[in-house]
């Protein structure tokens, strides 16, 4: 079975780049354009040169190496081939987009199509899989940074300037940056609020049964409904206490979004805290007590260090959820990357949607990977 | 008597659902909004809310059926002997799929699939399938090895072991997974209102856009009510099965 995976991977990649359109040439940014395939004659417009054949050869080579290779050298060579294939595919897409647009009116757009997305995703997944198999510390993160840097440099050098996503980014770059910062503030603020809330809830020893019902019940309520109800309640509260409005609060904006997002994070954080505090076995606690440690010292020097892995695991789940939920924050006027996504939906502009969606996905994947790395390390040393 | 005891855990969610459903009634929602100091404007009729709730339920149920079929089917495949190397891949994929929020899937599918149900359904399946798959794998792996060995010793074939021993033992945990999947499905169907699907999320989104508090509150209460009632139903099913 393990030997089949590289071959299935290569077949899936070839199917994606040859069977699906790689680009779409559209009259403007709002219409879904005509498909452009890798093979001349298969699509409406011909465009791609021999680059796709070269990329496919690299991927086949990498698959054969990964299939045969049990050694680090073999897997390393496969990784290098895949990385090269990824770089070449990105450049080929940029080049062909430029060729396609030559002679077209300025409103025309050449956008990435299903085949390109599937191919890029497969290459990224393949790189992640190989770096996992090689078990070289930091290789996965290094590769991710290298790929992002390569795309950034290629964009700065103008090699990708004709792709519709780059055109959209050129028009809205600063707005995306601002939305990214706001998104981080929203999700970070909500995580902070939820951490404080979870600590307070677990301090209420007698009410743990009620707390379990409440934080579990919140999970059942759909986020859209909770946000809507919070806005309704906030507007009532502002009418009852007008001085809050003077203090800068409003029914729409970051306040209901922060409260709403934090409410969903209570369950993983509260549960993680309870599990972490219960993690040390009774004998350890007895020993600590016998040594004359005060309850405070037992908490900070025994319970928390032993439960640290569980705590970071809970924090990881909460952070990934927060980044996803913050997208909905734009619904109640809190801004963030969700605002860009919703603008794109309102205009029916695929590239604008992607401009908001890609940072969200990259952000949550990065946070997930980084925190699970920390979690693994803490669990190993604990 | 036995049935009644099995259904008791569902009572809390049932009461929560019924209270929220009452809150979504135009008279009560208008009274609350008036109590909050706002002037209540046009409320939605119970008939319209019920129609939206039905569409919401159909969308969520369709999504759950797809998710259950694919997730449980793939989960059974991934736990067969010989698929051992797939396990790590399942966990990695599940984590990666979780990184794409449902709103983003709805938004990305919008230009390709158009307005309405299809992008919502895609988001439902995309977001629900990996947790269900992972839950099924966990449930099947929790079946004691002795049970499997005993089945083999009795001369049961691999298929008989699966249908007569493993699945019956794993059913409570699988139902628990489906309960989470249904809660997700109801939530994603509400998000689908952003893509123009007519669900209980529609009055919330419209209410937020034109600052009309009554339909917003009605939609929010009705969506939450539907979520709690679905949860109560799943808890009841789990209770009856475990009996």
PDB file of N, CA and C in Angstrom, chain A residues 36-85:
ATOM      1  N   UNK A  36      -8.247  27.075 -20.626  1.00  0.00           N
ATOM      2  CA  UNK A  36      -7.002  26.871 -21.368  1.00  0.00           C
ATOM      3  C   UNK A  36      -6.359  25.605 -20.823  1.00  0.00           C
ATOM      4  N   UNK A  37      -6.169  24.606 -21.689  1.00  0.00           N
ATOM      5  CA  UNK A  37      -5.611  23.331 -21.248  1.00  0.00           C
ATOM      6  C   UNK A  37      -4.114  23.267 -21.532  1.00  0.00           C
ATOM      7  N   UNK A  38      -3.469  22.262 -20.916  1.00  0.00           N
ATOM      8  CA  UNK A  38      -2.023  22.106 -21.101  1.00  0.00           C
ATOM      9  C   UNK A  38      -1.702  21.686 -22.533  1.00  0.00           C
ATOM     10  N   UNK A  39      -2.564  20.831 -23.095  1.00  0.00           N
ATOM     11  CA  UNK A  39      -2.278  20.321 -24.441  1.00  0.00           C
ATOM     12  C   UNK A  39      -2.906  21.229 -25.485  1.00  0.00           C
ATOM     13  N   UNK A  40      -2.143  21.574 -26.514  1.00  0.00           N
ATOM     14  CA  UNK A  40      -2.687  22.379 -27.601  1.00  0.00           C
ATOM     15  C   UNK A  40      -3.843  21.625 -28.248  1.00  0.00           C
ATOM     16  N   UNK A  41      -4.869  22.359 -28.610  1.00  0.00           N
ATOM     17  CA  UNK A  41      -5.965  21.737 -29.334  1.00  0.00           C
ATOM     18  C   UNK A  41      -7.041  21.170 -28.426  1.00  0.00           C
ATOM     19  N   UNK A  42      -6.708  20.927 -27.150  1.00  0.00           N
ATOM     20  CA  UNK A  42      -7.724  20.378 -26.243  1.00  0.00           C
ATOM     21  C   UNK A  42      -8.668  21.473 -25.779  1.00  0.00           C
ATOM     22  N   UNK A  43      -8.175  22.712 -25.757  1.00  0.00           N
ATOM     23  CA  UNK A  43      -9.005  23.794 -25.243  1.00  0.00           C
ATOM     24  C   UNK A  43      -9.381  24.770 -26.338  1.00  0.00           C
ATOM     25  N   UNK A  44      -9.997  25.875 -25.931  1.00  0.00           N
ATOM     26  CA  UNK A  44     -10.427  26.859 -26.909  1.00  0.00           C
ATOM     27  C   UNK A  44      -9.206  27.613 -27.435  1.00  0.00           C
ATOM     28  N   UNK A  45      -8.282  27.944 -26.496  1.00  0.00           N
ATOM     29  CA  UNK A  45      -7.090  28.681 -26.897  1.00  0.00           C
ATOM     30  C   UNK A  45      -5.869  27.856 -26.552  1.00  0.00           C
ATOM     31  N   UNK A  46      -4.903  27.910 -27.438  1.00  0.00           N
ATOM     32  CA  UNK A  46      -3.650  27.213 -27.156  1.00  0.00           C
ATOM     33  C   UNK A  46      -2.744  28.167 -26.404  1.00  0.00           C
ATOM     34  N   UNK A  47      -1.888  27.677 -25.542  1.00  0.00           N
ATOM     35  CA  UNK A  47      -1.038  28.585 -24.809  1.00  0.00           C
ATOM     36  C   UNK A  47       0.221  27.954 -24.259  1.00  0.00           C
ATOM     37  N   UNK A  48       0.091  26.779 -23.664  1.00  0.00           N
ATOM     38  CA  UNK A  48       1.233  26.255 -22.922  1.00  0.00           C
ATOM     39  C   UNK A  48       2.303  25.683 -23.843  1.00  0.00           C
ATOM     40  N   UNK A  49       3.526  25.939 -23.498  1.00  0.00           N
ATOM     41  CA  UNK A  49       4.646  25.363 -24.223  1.00  0.00           C
ATOM     42  C   UNK A  49       5.043  24.042 -23.587  1.00  0.00           C
ATOM     43  N   UNK A  50       6.324  23.691 -23.680  1.00  0.00           N
ATOM     44  CA  UNK A  50       6.772  22.398 -23.157  1.00  0.00           C
ATOM     45  C   UNK A  50       6.966  22.390 -21.638  1.00  0.00           C
ATOM     46  N   UNK A  51       6.670  23.521 -20.961  1.00  0.00           N
ATOM     47  CA  UNK A  51       6.965  23.561 -19.513  1.00  0.00           C
ATOM     48  C   UNK A  51       6.190  22.502 -18.747  1.00  0.00           C
ATOM     49  N   UNK A  52       4.901  22.282 -19.140  1.00  0.00           N
ATOM     50  CA  UNK A  52       4.083  21.337 -18.382  1.00  0.00           C
ATOM     51  C   UNK A  52       4.639  19.921 -18.524  1.00  0.00           C
ATOM     52  N   UNK A  53       5.197  19.621 -19.723  1.00  0.00           N
ATOM     53  CA  UNK A  53       5.815  18.292 -19.893  1.00  0.00           C
ATOM     54  C   UNK A  53       7.006  18.163 -18.947  1.00  0.00           C
ATOM     55  N   UNK A  54       7.797  19.243 -18.825  1.00  0.00           N
ATOM     56  CA  UNK A  54       8.959  19.213 -17.934  1.00  0.00           C
ATOM     57  C   UNK A  54       8.507  19.025 -16.484  1.00  0.00           C
ATOM     58  N   UNK A  55       7.443  19.767 -16.094  1.00  0.00           N
ATOM     59  CA  UNK A  55       6.928  19.639 -14.720  1.00  0.00           C
ATOM     60  C   UNK A  55       6.483  18.199 -14.467  1.00  0.00           C
ATOM     61  N   UNK A  56       5.762  17.616 -15.465  1.00  0.00           N
ATOM     62  CA  UNK A  56       5.265  16.253 -15.297  1.00  0.00           C
ATOM     63  C   UNK A  56       6.415  15.269 -15.169  1.00  0.00           C
ATOM     64  N   UNK A  57       7.467  15.470 -15.967  1.00  0.00           N
ATOM     65  CA  UNK A  57       8.624  14.578 -15.886  1.00  0.00           C
ATOM     66  C   UNK A  57       9.247  14.653 -14.498  1.00  0.00           C
ATOM     67  N   UNK A  58       9.362  15.874 -13.964  1.00  0.00           N
ATOM     68  CA  UNK A  58       9.933  16.038 -12.616  1.00  0.00           C
ATOM     69  C   UNK A  58       9.083  15.298 -11.573  1.00  0.00           C
ATOM     70  N   UNK A  59       7.745  15.432 -11.701  1.00  0.00           N
ATOM     71  CA  UNK A  59       6.857  14.789 -10.720  1.00  0.00           C
ATOM     72  C   UNK A  59       6.960  13.268 -10.821  1.00  0.00           C
ATOM     73  N   UNK A  60       7.015  12.747 -12.073  1.00  0.00           N
ATOM     74  CA  UNK A  60       7.170  11.295 -12.253  1.00  0.00           C
ATOM     75  C   UNK A  60       8.476  10.817 -11.630  1.00  0.00           C
ATOM     76  N   UNK A  61       9.552  11.571 -11.882  1.00  0.00           N
ATOM     77  CA  UNK A  61      10.852  11.222 -11.313  1.00  0.00           C
ATOM     78  C   UNK A  61      10.796  11.191  -9.793  1.00  0.00           C
ATOM     79  N   UNK A  62      10.144  12.216  -9.217  1.00  0.00           N
ATOM     80  CA  UNK A  62      10.035  12.295  -7.760  1.00  0.00           C
ATOM     81  C   UNK A  62       9.239  11.110  -7.223  1.00  0.00           C
ATOM     82  N   UNK A  63       8.162  10.728  -7.946  1.00  0.00           N
ATOM     83  CA  UNK A  63       7.336   9.603  -7.488  1.00  0.00           C
ATOM     84  C   UNK A  63       8.137   8.310  -7.513  1.00  0.00           C
ATOM     85  N   UNK A  64       8.917   8.098  -8.591  1.00  0.00           N
ATOM     86  CA  UNK A  64       9.717   6.866  -8.675  1.00  0.00           C
ATOM     87  C   UNK A  64      10.766   6.834  -7.565  1.00  0.00           C
ATOM     88  N   UNK A  65      11.405   7.977  -7.322  1.00  0.00           N
ATOM     89  CA  UNK A  65      12.411   8.046  -6.252  1.00  0.00           C
ATOM     90  C   UNK A  65      11.780   7.763  -4.892  1.00  0.00           C
ATOM     91  N   UNK A  66      10.593   8.354  -4.655  1.00  0.00           N
ATOM     92  CA  UNK A  66       9.942   8.184  -3.357  1.00  0.00           C
ATOM     93  C   UNK A  66       9.492   6.740  -3.178  1.00  0.00           C
ATOM     94  N   UNK A  67       9.168   6.068  -4.308  1.00  0.00           N
ATOM     95  CA  UNK A  67       8.709   4.680  -4.255  1.00  0.00           C
ATOM     96  C   UNK A  67       9.874   3.752  -3.937  1.00  0.00           C
ATOM     97  N   UNK A  68      11.012   4.029  -4.582  1.00  0.00           N
ATOM     98  CA  UNK A  68      12.168   3.153  -4.392  1.00  0.00           C
ATOM     99  C   UNK A  68      12.919   3.536  -3.120  1.00  0.00           C
ATOM    100  N   UNK A  69      12.962   4.842  -2.850  1.00  0.00           N
ATOM    101  CA  UNK A  69      13.895   5.351  -1.853  1.00  0.00           C
ATOM    102  C   UNK A  69      13.476   5.060  -0.434  1.00  0.00           C
ATOM    103  N   UNK A  70      14.286   4.323   0.291  1.00  0.00           N
ATOM    104  CA  UNK A  70      14.101   4.196   1.720  1.00  0.00           C
ATOM    105  C   UNK A  70      15.114   5.104   2.420  1.00  0.00           C
ATOM    106  N   UNK A  71      16.105   5.581   1.654  1.00  0.00           N
ATOM    107  CA  UNK A  71      17.182   6.371   2.256  1.00  0.00           C
ATOM    108  C   UNK A  71      16.808   7.845   2.263  1.00  0.00           C
ATOM    109  N   UNK A  72      17.483   8.595   3.112  1.00  0.00           N
ATOM    110  CA  UNK A  72      17.267  10.033   3.165  1.00  0.00           C
ATOM    111  C   UNK A  72      17.689  10.709   1.877  1.00  0.00           C
ATOM    112  N   UNK A  73      18.764  10.163   1.260  1.00  0.00           N
ATOM    113  CA  UNK A  73      19.253  10.779   0.016  1.00  0.00           C
ATOM    114  C   UNK A  73      18.178  10.671  -1.061  1.00  0.00           C
ATOM    115  N   UNK A  74      17.569   9.469  -1.185  1.00  0.00           N
ATOM    116  CA  UNK A  74      16.543   9.275  -2.196  1.00  0.00           C
ATOM    117  C   UNK A  74      15.355  10.186  -1.953  1.00  0.00           C
ATOM    118  N   UNK A  75      14.908  10.247  -0.706  1.00  0.00           N
ATOM    119  CA  UNK A  75      13.750  11.091  -0.385  1.00  0.00           C
ATOM    120  C   UNK A  75      14.100  12.566  -0.563  1.00  0.00           C
ATOM    121  N   UNK A  76      15.346  12.915  -0.203  1.00  0.00           N
ATOM    122  CA  UNK A  76      15.787  14.300  -0.380  1.00  0.00           C
ATOM    123  C   UNK A  76      15.767  14.687  -1.854  1.00  0.00           C
ATOM    124  N   UNK A  77      16.238  13.759  -2.710  1.00  0.00           N
ATOM    125  CA  UNK A  77      16.233  14.034  -4.152  1.00  0.00           C
ATOM    126  C   UNK A  77      14.799  14.192  -4.642  1.00  0.00           C
ATOM    127  N   UNK A  78      13.889  13.326  -4.141  1.00  0.00           N
ATOM    128  CA  UNK A  78      12.483  13.430  -4.540  1.00  0.00           C
ATOM    129  C   UNK A  78      11.908  14.785  -4.117  1.00  0.00           C
ATOM    130  N   UNK A  79      12.259  15.208  -2.897  1.00  0.00           N
ATOM    131  CA  UNK A  79      11.786  16.508  -2.412  1.00  0.00           C
ATOM    132  C   UNK A  79      12.279  17.631  -3.313  1.00  0.00           C
ATOM    133  N   UNK A  80      13.571  17.559  -3.683  1.00  0.00           N
ATOM    134  CA  UNK A  80      14.151  18.609  -4.532  1.00  0.00           C
ATOM    135  C   UNK A  80      13.428  18.653  -5.875  1.00  0.00           C
ATOM    136  N   UNK A  81      13.147  17.460  -6.448  1.00  0.00           N
ATOM    137  CA  UNK A  81      12.461  17.419  -7.748  1.00  0.00           C
ATOM    138  C   UNK A  81      11.067  18.039  -7.638  1.00  0.00           C
ATOM    139  N   UNK A  82      10.349  17.701  -6.566  1.00  0.00           N
ATOM    140  CA  UNK A  82       9.003  18.257  -6.389  1.00  0.00           C
ATOM    141  C   UNK A  82       9.047  19.770  -6.227  1.00  0.00           C
ATOM    142  N   UNK A  83      10.040  20.246  -5.450  1.00  0.00           N
ATOM    143  CA  UNK A  83      10.168  21.696  -5.248  1.00  0.00           C
ATOM    144  C   UNK A  83      10.442  22.389  -6.574  1.00  0.00           C
ATOM    145  N   UNK A  84      11.315  21.764  -7.375  1.00  0.00           N
ATOM    146  CA  UNK A  84      11.635  22.315  -8.693  1.00  0.00           C
ATOM    147  C   UNK A  84      10.377  22.325  -9.572  1.00  0.00           C
ATOM    148  N   UNK A  85       9.606  21.225  -9.506  1.00  0.00           N
ATOM    149  CA  UNK A  85       8.374  21.138 -10.292  1.00  0.00           C
ATOM    150  C   UNK A  85       7.411  22.251  -9.901  1.00  0.00           C
TER     151      UNK A  85
END
